[in-house]
Tab-separated table of C-alpha atoms in Angstrom:
chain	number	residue	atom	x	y	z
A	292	UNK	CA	40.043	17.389	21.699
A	293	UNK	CA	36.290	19.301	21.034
A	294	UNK	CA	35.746	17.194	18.056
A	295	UNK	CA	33.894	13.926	18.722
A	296	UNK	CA	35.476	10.603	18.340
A	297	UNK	CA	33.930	8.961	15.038
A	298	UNK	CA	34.194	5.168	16.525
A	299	UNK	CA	32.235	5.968	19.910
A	300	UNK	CA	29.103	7.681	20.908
A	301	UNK	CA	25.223	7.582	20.763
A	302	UNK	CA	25.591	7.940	17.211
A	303	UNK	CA	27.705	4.855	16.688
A	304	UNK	CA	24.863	2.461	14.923
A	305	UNK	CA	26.342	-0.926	15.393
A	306	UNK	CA	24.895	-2.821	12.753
A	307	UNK	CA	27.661	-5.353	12.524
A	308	UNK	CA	29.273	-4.638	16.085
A	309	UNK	CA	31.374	-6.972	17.768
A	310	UNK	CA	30.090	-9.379	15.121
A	311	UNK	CA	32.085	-10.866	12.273
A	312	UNK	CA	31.904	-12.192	8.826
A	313	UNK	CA	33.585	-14.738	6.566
A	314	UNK	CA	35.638	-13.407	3.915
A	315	UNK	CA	38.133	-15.578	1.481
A	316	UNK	CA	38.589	-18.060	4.804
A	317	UNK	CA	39.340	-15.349	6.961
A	318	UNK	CA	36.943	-14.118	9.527
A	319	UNK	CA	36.997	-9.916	10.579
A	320	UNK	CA	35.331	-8.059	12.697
A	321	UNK	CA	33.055	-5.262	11.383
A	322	UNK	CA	33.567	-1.540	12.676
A	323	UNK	CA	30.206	0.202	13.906
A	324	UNK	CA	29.507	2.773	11.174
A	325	UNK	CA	28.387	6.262	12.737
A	326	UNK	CA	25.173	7.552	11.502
A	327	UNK	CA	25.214	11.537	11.424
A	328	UNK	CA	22.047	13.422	10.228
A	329	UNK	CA	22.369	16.193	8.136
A	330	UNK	CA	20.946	20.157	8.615
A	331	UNK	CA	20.665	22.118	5.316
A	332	UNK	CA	20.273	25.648	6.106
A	333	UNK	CA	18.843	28.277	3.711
A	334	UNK	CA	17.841	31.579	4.713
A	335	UNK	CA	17.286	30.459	8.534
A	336	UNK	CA	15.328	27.072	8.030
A	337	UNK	CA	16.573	23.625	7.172
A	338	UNK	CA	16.205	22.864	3.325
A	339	UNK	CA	15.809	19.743	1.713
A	340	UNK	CA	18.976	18.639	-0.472
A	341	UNK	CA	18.471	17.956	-4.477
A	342	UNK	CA	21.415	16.554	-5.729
A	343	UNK	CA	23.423	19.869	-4.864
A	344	UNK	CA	20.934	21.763	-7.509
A	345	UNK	CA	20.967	24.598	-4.650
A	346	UNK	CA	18.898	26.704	-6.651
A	347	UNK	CA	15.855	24.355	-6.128
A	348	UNK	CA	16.356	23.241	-2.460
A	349	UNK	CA	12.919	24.879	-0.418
A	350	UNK	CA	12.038	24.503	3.084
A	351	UNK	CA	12.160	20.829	4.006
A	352	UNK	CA	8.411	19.206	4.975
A	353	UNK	CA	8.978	16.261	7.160
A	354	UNK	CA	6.439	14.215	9.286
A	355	UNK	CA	9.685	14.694	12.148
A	356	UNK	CA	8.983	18.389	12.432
A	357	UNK	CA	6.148	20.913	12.244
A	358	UNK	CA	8.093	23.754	10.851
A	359	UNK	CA	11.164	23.807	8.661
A	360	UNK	CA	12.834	25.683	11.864
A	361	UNK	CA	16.411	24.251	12.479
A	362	UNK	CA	15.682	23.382	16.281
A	363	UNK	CA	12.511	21.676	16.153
A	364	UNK	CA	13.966	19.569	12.881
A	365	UNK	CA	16.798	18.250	14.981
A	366	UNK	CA	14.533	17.350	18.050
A	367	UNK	CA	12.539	15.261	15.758
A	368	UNK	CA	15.774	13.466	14.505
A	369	UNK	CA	16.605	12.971	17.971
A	370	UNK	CA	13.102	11.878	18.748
A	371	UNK	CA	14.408	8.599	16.023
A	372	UNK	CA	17.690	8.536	18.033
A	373	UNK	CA	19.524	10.730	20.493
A	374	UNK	CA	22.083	11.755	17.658
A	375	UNK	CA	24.948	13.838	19.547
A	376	UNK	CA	26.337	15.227	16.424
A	377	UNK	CA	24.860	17.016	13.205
A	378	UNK	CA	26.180	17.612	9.930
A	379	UNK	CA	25.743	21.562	8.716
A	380	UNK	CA	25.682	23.105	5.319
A	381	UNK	CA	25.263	26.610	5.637
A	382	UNK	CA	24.377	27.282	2.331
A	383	UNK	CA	24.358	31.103	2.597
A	384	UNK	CA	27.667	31.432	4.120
A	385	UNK	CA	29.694	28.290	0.935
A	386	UNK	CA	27.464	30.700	-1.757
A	387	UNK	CA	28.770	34.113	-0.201
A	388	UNK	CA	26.419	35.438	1.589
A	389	UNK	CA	25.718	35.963	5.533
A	390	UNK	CA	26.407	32.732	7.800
A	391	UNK	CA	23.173	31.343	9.671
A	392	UNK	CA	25.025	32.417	12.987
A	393	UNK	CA	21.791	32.230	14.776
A	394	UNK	CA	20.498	28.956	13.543
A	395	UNK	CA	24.182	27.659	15.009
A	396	UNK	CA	23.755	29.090	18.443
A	397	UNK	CA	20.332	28.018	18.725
A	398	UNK	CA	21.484	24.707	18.506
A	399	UNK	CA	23.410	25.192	20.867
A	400	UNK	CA	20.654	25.878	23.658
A	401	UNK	CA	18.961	22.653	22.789
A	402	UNK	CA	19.058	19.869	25.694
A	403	UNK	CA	22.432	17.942	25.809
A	404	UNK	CA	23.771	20.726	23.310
A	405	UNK	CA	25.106	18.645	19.986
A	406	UNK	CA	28.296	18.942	18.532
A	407	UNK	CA	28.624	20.681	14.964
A	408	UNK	CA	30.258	19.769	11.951
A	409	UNK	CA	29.541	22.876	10.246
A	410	UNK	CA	30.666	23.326	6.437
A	411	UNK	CA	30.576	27.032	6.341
A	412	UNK	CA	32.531	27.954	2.895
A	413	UNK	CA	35.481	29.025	5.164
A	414	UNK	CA	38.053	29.677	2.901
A	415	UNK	CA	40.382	32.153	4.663
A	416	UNK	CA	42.640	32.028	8.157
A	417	UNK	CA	41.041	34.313	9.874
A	418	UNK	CA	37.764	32.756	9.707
A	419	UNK	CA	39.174	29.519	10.485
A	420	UNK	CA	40.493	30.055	13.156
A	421	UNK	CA	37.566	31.397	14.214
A	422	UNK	CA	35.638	28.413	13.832
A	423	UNK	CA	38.237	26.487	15.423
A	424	UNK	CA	37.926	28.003	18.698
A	425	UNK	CA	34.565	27.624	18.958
A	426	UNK	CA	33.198	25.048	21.578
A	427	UNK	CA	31.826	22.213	20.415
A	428	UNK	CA	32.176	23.294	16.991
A	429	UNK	CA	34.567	21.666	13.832
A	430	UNK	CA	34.787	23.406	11.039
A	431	UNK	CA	34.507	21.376	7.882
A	432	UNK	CA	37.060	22.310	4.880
A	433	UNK	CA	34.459	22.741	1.608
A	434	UNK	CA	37.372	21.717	-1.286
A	435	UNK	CA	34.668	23.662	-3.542
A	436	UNK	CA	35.346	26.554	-1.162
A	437	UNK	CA	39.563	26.613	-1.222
A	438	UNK	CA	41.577	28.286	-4.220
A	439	UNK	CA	44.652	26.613	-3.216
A	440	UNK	CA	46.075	24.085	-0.571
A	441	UNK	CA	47.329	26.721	1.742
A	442	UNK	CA	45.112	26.205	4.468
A	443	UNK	CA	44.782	22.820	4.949
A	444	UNK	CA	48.885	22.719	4.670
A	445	UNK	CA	48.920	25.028	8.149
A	446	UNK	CA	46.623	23.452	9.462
A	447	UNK	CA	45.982	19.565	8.328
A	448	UNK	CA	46.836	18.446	11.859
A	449	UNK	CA	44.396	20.532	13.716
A	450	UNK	CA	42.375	17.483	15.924
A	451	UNK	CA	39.347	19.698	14.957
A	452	UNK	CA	39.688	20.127	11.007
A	453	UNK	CA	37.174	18.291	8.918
A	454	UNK	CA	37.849	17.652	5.144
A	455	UNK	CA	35.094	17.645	2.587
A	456	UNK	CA	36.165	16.435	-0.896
A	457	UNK	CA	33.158	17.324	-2.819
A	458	UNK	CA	32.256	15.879	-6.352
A	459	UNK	CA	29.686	17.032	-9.038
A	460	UNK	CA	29.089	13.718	-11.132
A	461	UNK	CA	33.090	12.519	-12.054
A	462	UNK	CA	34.371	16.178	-11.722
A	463	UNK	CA	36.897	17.271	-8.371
A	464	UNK	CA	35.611	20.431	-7.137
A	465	UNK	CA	38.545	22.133	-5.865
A	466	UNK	CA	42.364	22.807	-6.154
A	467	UNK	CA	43.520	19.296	-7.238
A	468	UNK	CA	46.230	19.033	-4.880
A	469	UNK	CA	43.351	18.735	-1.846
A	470	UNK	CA	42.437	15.263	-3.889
A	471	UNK	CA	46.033	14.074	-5.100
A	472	UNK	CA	48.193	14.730	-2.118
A	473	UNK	CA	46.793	12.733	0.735
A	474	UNK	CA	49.376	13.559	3.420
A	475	UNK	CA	47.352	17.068	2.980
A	476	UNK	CA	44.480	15.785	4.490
A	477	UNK	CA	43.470	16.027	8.311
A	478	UNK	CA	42.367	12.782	10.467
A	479	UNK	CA	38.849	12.903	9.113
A	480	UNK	CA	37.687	13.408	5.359
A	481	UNK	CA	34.208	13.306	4.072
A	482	UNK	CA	33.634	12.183	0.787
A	483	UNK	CA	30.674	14.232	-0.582
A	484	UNK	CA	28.905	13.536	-4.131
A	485	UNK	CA	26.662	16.076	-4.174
A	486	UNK	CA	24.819	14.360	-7.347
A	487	UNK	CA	23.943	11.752	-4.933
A	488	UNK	CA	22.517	13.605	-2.335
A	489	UNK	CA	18.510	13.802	-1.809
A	490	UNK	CA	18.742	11.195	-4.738
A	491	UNK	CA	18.128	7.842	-2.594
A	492	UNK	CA	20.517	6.191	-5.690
A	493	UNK	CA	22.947	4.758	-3.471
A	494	UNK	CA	26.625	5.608	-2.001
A	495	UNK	CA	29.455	6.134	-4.538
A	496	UNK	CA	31.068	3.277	-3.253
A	497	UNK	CA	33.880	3.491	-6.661
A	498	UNK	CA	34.582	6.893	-5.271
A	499	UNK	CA	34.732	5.993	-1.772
A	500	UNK	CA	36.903	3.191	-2.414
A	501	UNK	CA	39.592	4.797	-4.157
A	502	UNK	CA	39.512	7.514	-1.073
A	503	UNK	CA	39.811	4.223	1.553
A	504	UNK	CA	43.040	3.224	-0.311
A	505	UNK	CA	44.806	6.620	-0.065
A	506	UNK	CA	43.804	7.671	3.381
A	507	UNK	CA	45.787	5.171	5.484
A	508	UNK	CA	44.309	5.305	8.862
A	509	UNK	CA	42.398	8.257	8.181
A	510	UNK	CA	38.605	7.965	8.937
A	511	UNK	CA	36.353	7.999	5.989
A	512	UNK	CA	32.753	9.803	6.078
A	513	UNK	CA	30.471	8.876	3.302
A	514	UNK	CA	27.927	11.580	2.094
A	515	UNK	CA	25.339	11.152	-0.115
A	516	UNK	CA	23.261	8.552	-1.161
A	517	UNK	CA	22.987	6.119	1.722
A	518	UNK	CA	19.009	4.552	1.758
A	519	UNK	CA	18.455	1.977	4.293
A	520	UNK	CA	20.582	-1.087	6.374
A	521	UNK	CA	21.967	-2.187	3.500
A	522	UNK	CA	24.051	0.274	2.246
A	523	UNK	CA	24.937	0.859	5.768
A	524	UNK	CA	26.021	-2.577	6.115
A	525	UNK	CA	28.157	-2.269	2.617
A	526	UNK	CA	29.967	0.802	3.969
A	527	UNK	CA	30.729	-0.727	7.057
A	528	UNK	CA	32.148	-3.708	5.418
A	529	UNK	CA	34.627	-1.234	3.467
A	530	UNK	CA	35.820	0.568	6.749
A	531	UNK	CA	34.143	3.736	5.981
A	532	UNK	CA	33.738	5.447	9.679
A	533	UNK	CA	30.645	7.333	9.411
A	534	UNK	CA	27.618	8.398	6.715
A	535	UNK	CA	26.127	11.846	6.306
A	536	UNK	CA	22.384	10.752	6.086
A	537	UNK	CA	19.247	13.003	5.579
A	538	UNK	CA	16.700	11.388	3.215
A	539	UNK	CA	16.408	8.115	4.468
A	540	UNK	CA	15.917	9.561	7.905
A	541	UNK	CA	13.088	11.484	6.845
A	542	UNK	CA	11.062	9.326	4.539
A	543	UNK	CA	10.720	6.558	7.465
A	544	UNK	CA	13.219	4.191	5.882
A	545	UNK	CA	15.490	4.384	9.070
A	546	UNK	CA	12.872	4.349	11.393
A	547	UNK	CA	13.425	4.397	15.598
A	548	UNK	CA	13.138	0.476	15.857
A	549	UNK	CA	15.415	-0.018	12.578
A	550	UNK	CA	17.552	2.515	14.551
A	551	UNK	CA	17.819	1.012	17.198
A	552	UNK	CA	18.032	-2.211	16.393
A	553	UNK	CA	21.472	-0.997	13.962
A	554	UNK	CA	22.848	0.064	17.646
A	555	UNK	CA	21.612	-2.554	19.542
């Protein structure tokens, strides 16, 4: 299997590893919760996120990078932490237009290459598979991208096939099969409220909840939202895998020691 394993890893952040709490008179052990930054592309560069207003997202300016340029953004997240895998939206490609195919295989030169989850609109076979035999690469299923279920029915079970049920404010963007038929859904499923991303308002824990309780042993990626240890440590808690994180990674909120000391 290409795809990376969502317990393990550099990028596991183990705030409440192999430690446990008290809950009701029962004590549990806390999963690590995986931390995966986030790459916005927009005509070549990495764009900072506004609550999935696309329309206003600009080159990003971050004290992590000199340039908006895609490489030299993710070697300053990985001068926080040696992330091995980033999150793409290649927001050309979901609205239509040409795919940042360059920005990708740059990436892919960079020192201890990463692996991609790479939300590309894909919303035909042909392209899919495409994506899925790329190394290193796993394509992420936009719902806001599909007209009907029929991918993800051929290939749900694909070890490499990332869902992304995406939300703007309380509406389902998407066929609503992808969101009421669970056993459609692969091993891992993001749940992305794009009103919450760039917006440093918190996860949508309701929303992420009622995902938790249909997804079985399914792993659960929050996007959107997440600020500082806190909400880290409330996702945890829940059993949510992994977060999608940009903001708080760039405004010095999760800084290297705070880093560090989540994967101590």
């Amino acid at each position: 299997m290409r795809a990376a394993n969502v317990e393990t890893g550099n990028d596991a952040l183990s705030f409440f590893h192999a430690s446990s709490f008290h809950d009701g008179g029962n004590w549990s052990v806390r999963k690590a919760l995986r931390i995966i930054p986030v790459l916005d592309l927009k005509d070549g560069v990495v764009v900072r996120a506004q609550q999935g207003k696309r329309d206003r997202y600009r080159p990003i300016v971050t004290p992590l990078s000199r340039s908006p340029d895609v490489v030299a953004v993710a070697e300053g997240l990985r001068g926080l932490y040696p992330f091995s895998t980033f999150y793409i939206a290649d927001l050309d490609a979901i609205e239509g237009g040409a795919p940042n195919s360059d920005a990708l295989a740059r990436l892919r030169t960079m020192a201890e290459p990463p692996e991609l989850w790479v939300d590309a609109g894909v919303a035909d076979e042909k392209t899919l598979l495409a994506a899925l035999a790329e190394r290193s690469l796993s394509p992420v299923l936009g719902s806001e991208s599909q007209r009907d279920d029929m991918l993800l029915r051929r290939f749900r079970d694909h070890p490499d096939l990332i869902l992304s049920l995406d939300f703007i404010g309380d509406s389902f963007c998407g066929p609503r099969s992808l969101l009421e038929e669970p056993e459609l859904w692969p091993q891992k499923v993001i749940v992305m409220t794009l009103a919450k991303v760039g917006a440093a308002a918190g996860p949508d824990f309701g929303r992420l909840q009622e995902v938790k309780a249909k997804a079985g042993n399914r792993t659960v990626i929050a996007a959107g939202g997440v600020r500082d240890e806190t909400d880290i440590g409330a996702l945890s808690a829940m059993g949510v895998a992994a977060a999608l994180v940009a903001t708080s990674l760039h405004n010095a909120t999760l800084t290297p020691g705070r880093l560090a000391s989540l994967g101590a």
